[in-house]
Structure formats: structure tokens, C-alpha cells
Amino acid sequence: EIIPSMQRLKHDLDIKLKLEAILIDLPKQYIMQFMNQIIHTCNKWIAKVWDHDMELLPIKSTDDLDYSLKVKLYNKHVAEDVSMCSDGEQEIINFSFCQAILKQKGMLDKYPIKLDEPDAGLTKGHRSKFLSILSELVDTEQIKQLLLVNHHNSLFTAFSNNQTICLNSEGIL
């Protein structure tokens, strides 16, 4: 009497294992679609700031979902992860990633943007482009509120059309 029960359990297990094998890739497909949409939007932001070719590579179905994002630099070198990029490149990627997620979720104009010395690793040219983009986003109210920590007074001139509070050792300006 045990053998028929065992056979029935084995049959049930086989069906469940087949079902699991079919469904196991489903979450990965949705994650990949979502992440590749984010990456596509990130690349648009990156192209606005960076003056050399740099792009995040889309996730392929054969890639592991291991939280690494590959970056193609100068149309040839591929860094296995964003962490291998320069400080300036990482700052722009981090900013673009945040903006892309907020845009994807429809929260870009609702969420305050917080940046702590985002231009520290940027060259003068990249800093100028980045500040121009930030200023445009604030002026057009795509960013409703920007909290920017920085040590360069010249940065605040980029936001002269906005309400700006500058805190320094002499108080509030």
C-alpha cells in the first residue's frame, strides 16, 4: 500500500519540478526588461554630460543577475562593473540611474534630488555640462527640489533663477 502512495507523490513531484523549470526564468525576464529600460534612460542622461563614449550595456538573457552593470568606454573597453569607472564617471552614472528610476516610476517631479559634491570627480567641462543640465531640470521644474552640498560658491550661480539657500561659516546667504 505504500508503493502506490510513493508513486503518486513522485508523479506530483515531477509535475511540480517541470512547472518550476518553466516558471523560474519568468521573474528574470521581467527584471531584465525593467533594468534594460532603466539602462536605456541612463544612457541618454550619460550622453548629455559625458564628452567621450560611455554607456551602460543592457543585460542579456545569458547574464547572471548579480547586481553588476557593465560599462562600455570609448567604444571599445568594457568595464565589468560601474565600480571600475573613475569617480567622475561613477557620479554621472549614479545620478543618471537615480533619474532613470524616478522617471520610470513617474516620480521625477515629486522626489527631492539630493547630491553631495556630485562634481568632485568631474573635469571643468563635464562640471559645466552637468550643472547646466541640473539647472535646466530645476528651471523647468522637472526637479521640484534640489539639495546640493558643495564647497564651490561658483556652482550656485548655475541656479540664480531659483530660490537658493547657501549655508556657510558666515551663516545663511
PDB file of N, CA and C in Angstrom, residues 64-145:
ATOM      1  N   ASP A  64      24.172  36.693 -15.581  1.00  0.00           N
ATOM      2  CA  ASP A  64      23.680  36.460 -14.235  1.00  0.00           C
ATOM      3  C   ASP A  64      23.114  37.770 -13.705  1.00  0.00           C
ATOM      4  N   LEU A  65      22.072  37.681 -12.904  1.00  0.00           N
ATOM      5  CA  LEU A  65      21.550  38.870 -12.239  1.00  0.00           C
ATOM      6  C   LEU A  65      22.326  39.018 -10.931  1.00  0.00           C
ATOM      7  N   ASP A  66      23.519  39.578 -11.036  1.00  0.00           N
ATOM      8  CA  ASP A  66      24.433  39.646  -9.895  1.00  0.00           C
ATOM      9  C   ASP A  66      24.707  41.078  -9.428  1.00  0.00           C
ATOM     10  N   TYR A  67      23.875  42.014  -9.841  1.00  0.00           N
ATOM     11  CA  TYR A  67      23.959  43.423  -9.437  1.00  0.00           C
ATOM     12  C   TYR A  67      25.123  44.172 -10.055  1.00  0.00           C
ATOM     13  N   SER A  68      25.840  43.570 -10.970  1.00  0.00           N
ATOM     14  CA  SER A  68      26.904  44.306 -11.659  1.00  0.00           C
ATOM     15  C   SER A  68      26.338  44.883 -12.950  1.00  0.00           C
ATOM     16  N   LEU A  69      26.827  46.076 -13.301  1.00  0.00           N
ATOM     17  CA  LEU A  69      26.421  46.719 -14.545  1.00  0.00           C
ATOM     18  C   LEU A  69      27.666  46.975 -15.377  1.00  0.00           C
ATOM     19  N   LYS A  70      27.710  46.382 -16.552  1.00  0.00           N
ATOM     20  CA  LYS A  70      28.861  46.543 -17.437  1.00  0.00           C
ATOM     21  C   LYS A  70      28.795  47.913 -18.110  1.00  0.00           C
ATOM     22  N   VAL A  71      29.984  48.511 -18.280  1.00  0.00           N
ATOM     23  CA  VAL A  71      30.082  49.837 -18.874  1.00  0.00           C
ATOM     24  C   VAL A  71      31.055  49.771 -20.047  1.00  0.00           C
ATOM     25  N   LYS A  72      30.590  50.256 -21.193  1.00  0.00           N
ATOM     26  CA  LYS A  72      31.448  50.316 -22.379  1.00  0.00           C
ATOM     27  C   LYS A  72      32.032  51.721 -22.454  1.00  0.00           C
ATOM     28  N   LEU A  73      33.351  51.804 -22.532  1.00  0.00           N
ATOM     29  CA  LEU A  73      34.054  53.083 -22.565  1.00  0.00           C
ATOM     30  C   LEU A  73      34.803  53.234 -23.881  1.00  0.00           C
ATOM     31  N   TYR A  74      34.745  54.423 -24.437  1.00  0.00           N
ATOM     32  CA  TYR A  74      35.478  54.752 -25.664  1.00  0.00           C
ATOM     33  C   TYR A  74      35.174  53.794 -26.809  1.00  0.00           C
ATOM     34  N   ASN A  75      33.976  53.226 -26.822  1.00  0.00           N
ATOM     35  CA  ASN A  75      33.528  52.281 -27.849  1.00  0.00           C
ATOM     36  C   ASN A  75      34.397  51.034 -27.971  1.00  0.00           C
ATOM     37  N   LYS A  76      35.165  50.722 -26.928  1.00  0.00           N
ATOM     38  CA  LYS A  76      35.970  49.507 -27.035  1.00  0.00           C
ATOM     39  C   LYS A  76      36.134  48.791 -25.705  1.00  0.00           C
ATOM     40  N   HIS A  77      36.644  49.450 -24.688  1.00  0.00           N
ATOM     41  CA  HIS A  77      36.913  48.812 -23.401  1.00  0.00           C
ATOM     42  C   HIS A  77      35.607  48.586 -22.639  1.00  0.00           C
ATOM     43  N   VAL A  78      35.424  47.391 -22.091  1.00  0.00           N
ATOM     44  CA  VAL A  78      34.236  47.100 -21.291  1.00  0.00           C
ATOM     45  C   VAL A  78      34.670  46.848 -19.853  1.00  0.00           C
ATOM     46  N   ALA A  79      34.198  47.707 -18.955  1.00  0.00           N
ATOM     47  CA  ALA A  79      34.429  47.512 -17.524  1.00  0.00           C
ATOM     48  C   ALA A  79      33.351  46.559 -17.027  1.00  0.00           C
ATOM     49  N   GLU A  80      33.737  45.567 -16.267  1.00  0.00           N
ATOM     50  CA  GLU A  80      32.789  44.553 -15.804  1.00  0.00           C
ATOM     51  C   GLU A  80      31.756  45.096 -14.827  1.00  0.00           C
ATOM     52  N   ASP A  81      32.050  46.262 -14.232  1.00  0.00           N
ATOM     53  CA  ASP A  81      31.091  46.864 -13.312  1.00  0.00           C
ATOM     54  C   ASP A  81      31.365  48.358 -13.198  1.00  0.00           C
ATOM     55  N   VAL A  82      30.324  49.096 -12.843  1.00  0.00           N
ATOM     56  CA  VAL A  82      30.410  50.539 -12.663  1.00  0.00           C
ATOM     57  C   VAL A  82      31.502  50.903 -11.651  1.00  0.00           C
ATOM     58  N   SER A  83      31.720  50.051 -10.674  1.00  0.00           N
ATOM     59  CA  SER A  83      32.717  50.331  -9.626  1.00  0.00           C
ATOM     60  C   SER A  83      34.127  50.444 -10.193  1.00  0.00           C
ATOM     61  N   MET A  84      34.357  49.991 -11.409  1.00  0.00           N
ATOM     62  CA  MET A  84      35.680  50.067 -12.028  1.00  0.00           C
ATOM     63  C   MET A  84      35.888  51.380 -12.786  1.00  0.00           C
ATOM     64  N   CYS A  85      34.862  52.216 -12.850  1.00  0.00           N
ATOM     65  CA  CYS A  85      34.951  53.501 -13.541  1.00  0.00           C
ATOM     66  C   CYS A  85      35.598  54.545 -12.634  1.00  0.00           C
ATOM     67  N   SER A  86      35.972  55.672 -13.221  1.00  0.00           N
ATOM     68  CA  SER A  86      36.548  56.764 -12.434  1.00  0.00           C
ATOM     69  C   SER A  86      35.478  57.359 -11.525  1.00  0.00           C
ATOM     70  N   ASP A  87      35.910  58.165 -10.559  1.00  0.00           N
ATOM     71  CA  ASP A  87      34.965  58.798  -9.633  1.00  0.00           C
ATOM     72  C   ASP A  87      33.954  59.658 -10.386  1.00  0.00           C
ATOM     73  N   GLY A  88      34.428  60.440 -11.345  1.00  0.00           N
ATOM     74  CA  GLY A  88      33.534  61.297 -12.121  1.00  0.00           C
ATOM     75  C   GLY A  88      32.530  60.494 -12.925  1.00  0.00           C
ATOM     76  N   GLU A  89      32.998  59.417 -13.557  1.00  0.00           N
ATOM     77  CA  GLU A  89      32.096  58.564 -14.328  1.00  0.00           C
ATOM     78  C   GLU A  89      31.042  57.940 -13.416  1.00  0.00           C
ATOM     79  N   GLN A  90      31.483  57.498 -12.238  1.00  0.00           N
ATOM     80  CA  GLN A  90      30.540  56.910 -11.290  1.00  0.00           C
ATOM     81  C   GLN A  90      29.503  57.924 -10.820  1.00  0.00           C
ATOM     82  N   GLU A  91      29.913  59.159 -10.605  1.00  0.00           N
ATOM     83  CA  GLU A  91      28.971  60.197 -10.175  1.00  0.00           C
ATOM     84  C   GLU A  91      27.882  60.397 -11.221  1.00  0.00           C
ATOM     85  N   ILE A  92      28.268  60.493 -12.482  1.00  0.00           N
ATOM     86  CA  ILE A  92      27.290  60.706 -13.546  1.00  0.00           C
ATOM     87  C   ILE A  92      26.398  59.477 -13.697  1.00  0.00           C
ATOM     88  N   ILE A  93      26.969  58.296 -13.612  1.00  0.00           N
ATOM     89  CA  ILE A  93      26.172  57.072 -13.705  1.00  0.00           C
ATOM     90  C   ILE A  93      25.181  56.998 -12.546  1.00  0.00           C
ATOM     91  N   ASN A  94      25.643  57.294 -11.322  1.00  0.00           N
ATOM     92  CA  ASN A  94      24.745  57.260 -10.163  1.00  0.00           C
ATOM     93  C   ASN A  94      23.604  58.254 -10.320  1.00  0.00           C
ATOM     94  N   PHE A  95      23.917  59.477 -10.762  1.00  0.00           N
ATOM     95  CA  PHE A  95      22.886  60.483 -10.970  1.00  0.00           C
ATOM     96  C   PHE A  95      21.903  60.021 -12.036  1.00  0.00           C
ATOM     97  N   SER A  96      22.424  59.536 -13.161  1.00  0.00           N
ATOM     98  CA  SER A  96      21.547  59.124 -14.258  1.00  0.00           C
ATOM     99  C   SER A  96      20.678  57.933 -13.847  1.00  0.00           C
ATOM    100  N   PHE A  97      21.237  57.028 -13.053  1.00  0.00           N
ATOM    101  CA  PHE A  97      20.484  55.862 -12.601  1.00  0.00           C
ATOM    102  C   PHE A  97      19.324  56.295 -11.710  1.00  0.00           C
ATOM    103  N   CYS A  98      19.598  57.212 -10.795  1.00  0.00           N
ATOM    104  CA  CYS A  98      18.560  57.736  -9.912  1.00  0.00           C
ATOM    105  C   CYS A  98      17.466  58.425 -10.733  1.00  0.00           C
ATOM    106  N   GLN A  99      17.864  59.263 -11.672  1.00  0.00           N
ATOM    107  CA  GLN A  99      16.902  59.976 -12.518  1.00  0.00           C
ATOM    108  C   GLN A  99      16.069  58.989 -13.350  1.00  0.00           C
ATOM    109  N   ALA A 100      16.715  57.962 -13.872  1.00  0.00           N
ATOM    110  CA  ALA A 100      16.009  56.989 -14.714  1.00  0.00           C
ATOM    111  C   ALA A 100      14.970  56.206 -13.917  1.00  0.00           C
ATOM    112  N   ILE A 101      15.324  55.812 -12.710  1.00  0.00           N
ATOM    113  CA  ILE A 101      14.370  55.076 -11.869  1.00  0.00           C
ATOM    114  C   ILE A 101      13.189  55.971 -11.514  1.00  0.00           C
ATOM    115  N   LEU A 102      13.472  57.209 -11.127  1.00  0.00           N
ATOM    116  CA  LEU A 102      12.387  58.128 -10.790  1.00  0.00           C
ATOM    117  C   LEU A 102      11.482  58.387 -11.993  1.00  0.00           C
ATOM    118  N   LYS A 103      12.076  58.520 -13.167  1.00  0.00           N
ATOM    119  CA  LYS A 103      11.275  58.737 -14.380  1.00  0.00           C
ATOM    120  C   LYS A 103      10.420  57.513 -14.674  1.00  0.00           C
ATOM    121  N   GLN A 104      11.024  56.348 -14.578  1.00  0.00           N
ATOM    122  CA  GLN A 104      10.308  55.093 -14.845  1.00  0.00           C
ATOM    123  C   GLN A 104       9.110  54.929 -13.914  1.00  0.00           C
ATOM    124  N   LYS A 105       9.264  55.347 -12.668  1.00  0.00           N
ATOM    125  CA  LYS A 105       8.195  55.203 -11.676  1.00  0.00           C
ATOM    126  C   LYS A 105       7.255  56.408 -11.643  1.00  0.00           C
ATOM    127  N   GLY A 106       7.481  57.401 -12.535  1.00  0.00           N
ATOM    128  CA  GLY A 106       6.620  58.579 -12.592  1.00  0.00           C
ATOM    129  C   GLY A 106       6.783  59.505 -11.404  1.00  0.00           C
ATOM    130  N   MET A 107       7.949  59.510 -10.790  1.00  0.00           N
ATOM    131  CA  MET A 107       8.185  60.306  -9.587  1.00  0.00           C
ATOM    132  C   MET A 107       9.243  61.381  -9.777  1.00  0.00           C
ATOM    133  N   LEU A 108       9.696  61.595 -11.006  1.00  0.00           N
ATOM    134  CA  LEU A 108      10.796  62.521 -11.252  1.00  0.00           C
ATOM    135  C   LEU A 108      10.498  63.923 -10.735  1.00  0.00           C
ATOM    136  N   ASP A 109       9.271  64.377 -10.907  1.00  0.00           N
ATOM    137  CA  ASP A 109       8.937  65.737 -10.473  1.00  0.00           C
ATOM    138  C   ASP A 109       8.396  65.790  -9.041  1.00  0.00           C
ATOM    139  N   LYS A 110       8.391  64.678  -8.334  1.00  0.00           N
ATOM    140  CA  LYS A 110       7.843  64.636  -6.983  1.00  0.00           C
ATOM    141  C   LYS A 110       8.903  64.400  -5.902  1.00  0.00           C
ATOM    142  N   TYR A 111      10.000  63.860  -6.284  1.00  0.00           N
ATOM    143  CA  TYR A 111      11.013  63.410  -5.334  1.00  0.00           C
ATOM    144  C   TYR A 111      12.161  64.413  -5.263  1.00  0.00           C
ATOM    145  N   PRO A 112      12.531  64.871  -4.054  1.00  0.00           N
ATOM    146  CA  PRO A 112      13.675  65.793  -3.982  1.00  0.00           C
ATOM    147  C   PRO A 112      14.974  65.066  -4.334  1.00  0.00           C
ATOM    148  N   ILE A 113      15.805  65.728  -5.099  1.00  0.00           N
ATOM    149  CA  ILE A 113      17.088  65.154  -5.502  1.00  0.00           C
ATOM    150  C   ILE A 113      18.149  65.639  -4.516  1.00  0.00           C
ATOM    151  N   LYS A 114      18.916  64.697  -3.983  1.00  0.00           N
ATOM    152  CA  LYS A 114      19.967  65.017  -3.022  1.00  0.00           C
ATOM    153  C   LYS A 114      21.311  64.638  -3.631  1.00  0.00           C
ATOM    154  N   LEU A 115      22.205  65.616  -3.722  1.00  0.00           N
ATOM    155  CA  LEU A 115      23.525  65.380  -4.302  1.00  0.00           C
ATOM    156  C   LEU A 115      24.587  65.930  -3.360  1.00  0.00           C
ATOM    157  N   ASP A 116      25.554  65.106  -3.028  1.00  0.00           N
ATOM    158  CA  ASP A 116      26.653  65.517  -2.155  1.00  0.00           C
ATOM    159  C   ASP A 116      27.922  65.591  -2.985  1.00  0.00           C
ATOM    160  N   GLU A 117      28.327  66.785  -3.319  1.00  0.00           N
ATOM    161  CA  GLU A 117      29.504  67.053  -4.151  1.00  0.00           C
ATOM    162  C   GLU A 117      29.529  66.161  -5.395  1.00  0.00           C
ATOM    163  N   PRO A 118      28.483  66.240  -6.214  1.00  0.00           N
ATOM    164  CA  PRO A 118      28.399  65.355  -7.376  1.00  0.00           C
ATOM    165  C   PRO A 118      29.440  65.645  -8.446  1.00  0.00           C
ATOM    166  N   ASP A 119      30.056  66.800  -8.371  1.00  0.00           N
ATOM    167  CA  ASP A 119      31.008  67.174  -9.418  1.00  0.00           C
ATOM    168  C   ASP A 119      32.457  67.034  -8.980  1.00  0.00           C
ATOM    169  N   ALA A 120      32.691  66.452  -7.818  1.00  0.00           N
ATOM    170  CA  ALA A 120      34.055  66.372  -7.271  1.00  0.00           C
ATOM    171  C   ALA A 120      35.029  65.668  -8.219  1.00  0.00           C
ATOM    172  N   GLY A 121      34.572  64.654  -8.929  1.00  0.00           N
ATOM    173  CA  GLY A 121      35.458  63.913  -9.823  1.00  0.00           C
ATOM    174  C   GLY A 121      35.370  64.340 -11.272  1.00  0.00           C
ATOM    175  N   LEU A 122      34.681  65.456 -11.539  1.00  0.00           N
ATOM    176  CA  LEU A 122      34.474  65.881 -12.923  1.00  0.00           C
ATOM    177  C   LEU A 122      35.485  66.924 -13.368  1.00  0.00           C
ATOM    178  N   THR A 123      35.786  66.910 -14.648  1.00  0.00           N
ATOM    179  CA  THR A 123      36.616  67.962 -15.220  1.00  0.00           C
ATOM    180  C   THR A 123      35.774  69.230 -15.313  1.00  0.00           C
ATOM    181  N   LYS A 124      36.413  70.344 -15.615  1.00  0.00           N
ATOM    182  CA  LYS A 124      35.702  71.613 -15.714  1.00  0.00           C
ATOM    183  C   LYS A 124      34.593  71.551 -16.777  1.00  0.00           C
ATOM    184  N   GLY A 125      34.887  70.944 -17.921  1.00  0.00           N
ATOM    185  CA  GLY A 125      33.904  70.834 -18.992  1.00  0.00           C
ATOM    186  C   GLY A 125      32.705  69.985 -18.601  1.00  0.00           C
ATOM    187  N   HIS A 126      32.992  68.831 -17.963  1.00  0.00           N
ATOM    188  CA  HIS A 126      31.900  67.965 -17.518  1.00  0.00           C
ATOM    189  C   HIS A 126      31.101  68.633 -16.413  1.00  0.00           C
ATOM    190  N   ARG A 127      31.787  69.333 -15.522  1.00  0.00           N
ATOM    191  CA  ARG A 127      31.101  70.053 -14.432  1.00  0.00           C
ATOM    192  C   ARG A 127      30.130  71.070 -15.030  1.00  0.00           C
ATOM    193  N   SER A 128      30.582  71.800 -16.038  1.00  0.00           N
ATOM    194  CA  SER A 128      29.742  72.808 -16.670  1.00  0.00           C
ATOM    195  C   SER A 128      28.503  72.171 -17.311  1.00  0.00           C
ATOM    196  N   LYS A 129      28.697  71.063 -18.043  1.00  0.00           N
ATOM    197  CA  LYS A 129      27.564  70.372 -18.663  1.00  0.00           C
ATOM    198  C   LYS A 129      26.593  69.855 -17.608  1.00  0.00           C
ATOM    199  N   PHE A 130      27.144  69.266 -16.561  1.00  0.00           N
ATOM    200  CA  PHE A 130      26.320  68.686 -15.508  1.00  0.00           C
ATOM    201  C   PHE A 130      25.497  69.767 -14.814  1.00  0.00           C
ATOM    202  N   LEU A 131      26.137  70.879 -14.488  1.00  0.00           N
ATOM    203  CA  LEU A 131      25.413  71.970 -13.830  1.00  0.00           C
ATOM    204  C   LEU A 131      24.364  72.572 -14.753  1.00  0.00           C
ATOM    205  N   SER A 132      24.660  72.651 -16.018  1.00  0.00           N
ATOM    206  CA  SER A 132      23.699  73.155 -16.988  1.00  0.00           C
ATOM    207  C   SER A 132      22.459  72.256 -17.023  1.00  0.00           C
ATOM    208  N   ILE A 133      22.675  70.957 -17.018  1.00  0.00           N
ATOM    209  CA  ILE A 133      21.557  70.010 -17.019  1.00  0.00           C
ATOM    210  C   ILE A 133      20.755  70.128 -15.731  1.00  0.00           C
ATOM    211  N   LEU A 134      21.459  70.178 -14.593  1.00  0.00           N
ATOM    212  CA  LEU A 134      20.764  70.331 -13.310  1.00  0.00           C
ATOM    213  C   LEU A 134      19.938  71.614 -13.286  1.00  0.00           C
ATOM    214  N   SER A 135      20.544  72.696 -13.725  1.00  0.00           N
ATOM    215  CA  SER A 135      19.863  73.981 -13.738  1.00  0.00           C
ATOM    216  C   SER A 135      18.620  73.925 -14.627  1.00  0.00           C
ATOM    217  N   GLU A 136      18.747  73.305 -15.794  1.00  0.00           N
ATOM    218  CA  GLU A 136      17.605  73.180 -16.707  1.00  0.00           C
ATOM    219  C   GLU A 136      16.490  72.349 -16.070  1.00  0.00           C
ATOM    220  N   LEU A 137      16.870  71.257 -15.399  1.00  0.00           N
ATOM    221  CA  LEU A 137      15.868  70.411 -14.752  1.00  0.00           C
ATOM    222  C   LEU A 137      15.130  71.164 -13.643  1.00  0.00           C
ATOM    223  N   VAL A 138      15.857  72.002 -12.908  1.00  0.00           N
ATOM    224  CA  VAL A 138      15.232  72.792 -11.847  1.00  0.00           C
ATOM    225  C   VAL A 138      14.390  73.911 -12.460  1.00  0.00           C
ATOM    226  N   ASP A 139      14.927  74.604 -13.462  1.00  0.00           N
ATOM    227  CA  ASP A 139      14.197  75.715 -14.099  1.00  0.00           C
ATOM    228  C   ASP A 139      12.885  75.258 -14.731  1.00  0.00           C
ATOM    229  N   THR A 140      12.904  74.081 -15.339  1.00  0.00           N
ATOM    230  CA  THR A 140      11.692  73.580 -15.992  1.00  0.00           C
ATOM    231  C   THR A 140      10.821  72.774 -15.023  1.00  0.00           C
ATOM    232  N   GLU A 141      11.223  72.754 -13.767  1.00  0.00           N
ATOM    233  CA  GLU A 141      10.505  72.075 -12.682  1.00  0.00           C
ATOM    234  C   GLU A 141      10.356  70.571 -12.895  1.00  0.00           C
ATOM    235  N   GLN A 142      11.284  70.004 -13.672  1.00  0.00           N
ATOM    236  CA  GLN A 142      11.342  68.547 -13.743  1.00  0.00           C
ATOM    237  C   GLN A 142      11.898  68.002 -12.433  1.00  0.00           C
ATOM    238  N   ILE A 143      12.716  68.825 -11.782  1.00  0.00           N
ATOM    239  CA  ILE A 143      13.148  68.566 -10.407  1.00  0.00           C
ATOM    240  C   ILE A 143      12.522  69.676  -9.576  1.00  0.00           C
ATOM    241  N   LYS A 144      11.665  69.283  -8.638  1.00  0.00           N
ATOM    242  CA  LYS A 144      10.973  70.287  -7.816  1.00  0.00           C
ATOM    243  C   LYS A 144      11.872  70.829  -6.716  1.00  0.00           C
ATOM    244  N   GLN A 145      12.762  69.984  -6.208  1.00  0.00           N
ATOM    245  CA  GLN A 145      13.624  70.415  -5.116  1.00  0.00           C
ATOM    246  C   GLN A 145      14.976  69.729  -5.243  1.00  0.00           C
TER     247      GLN A 145
END
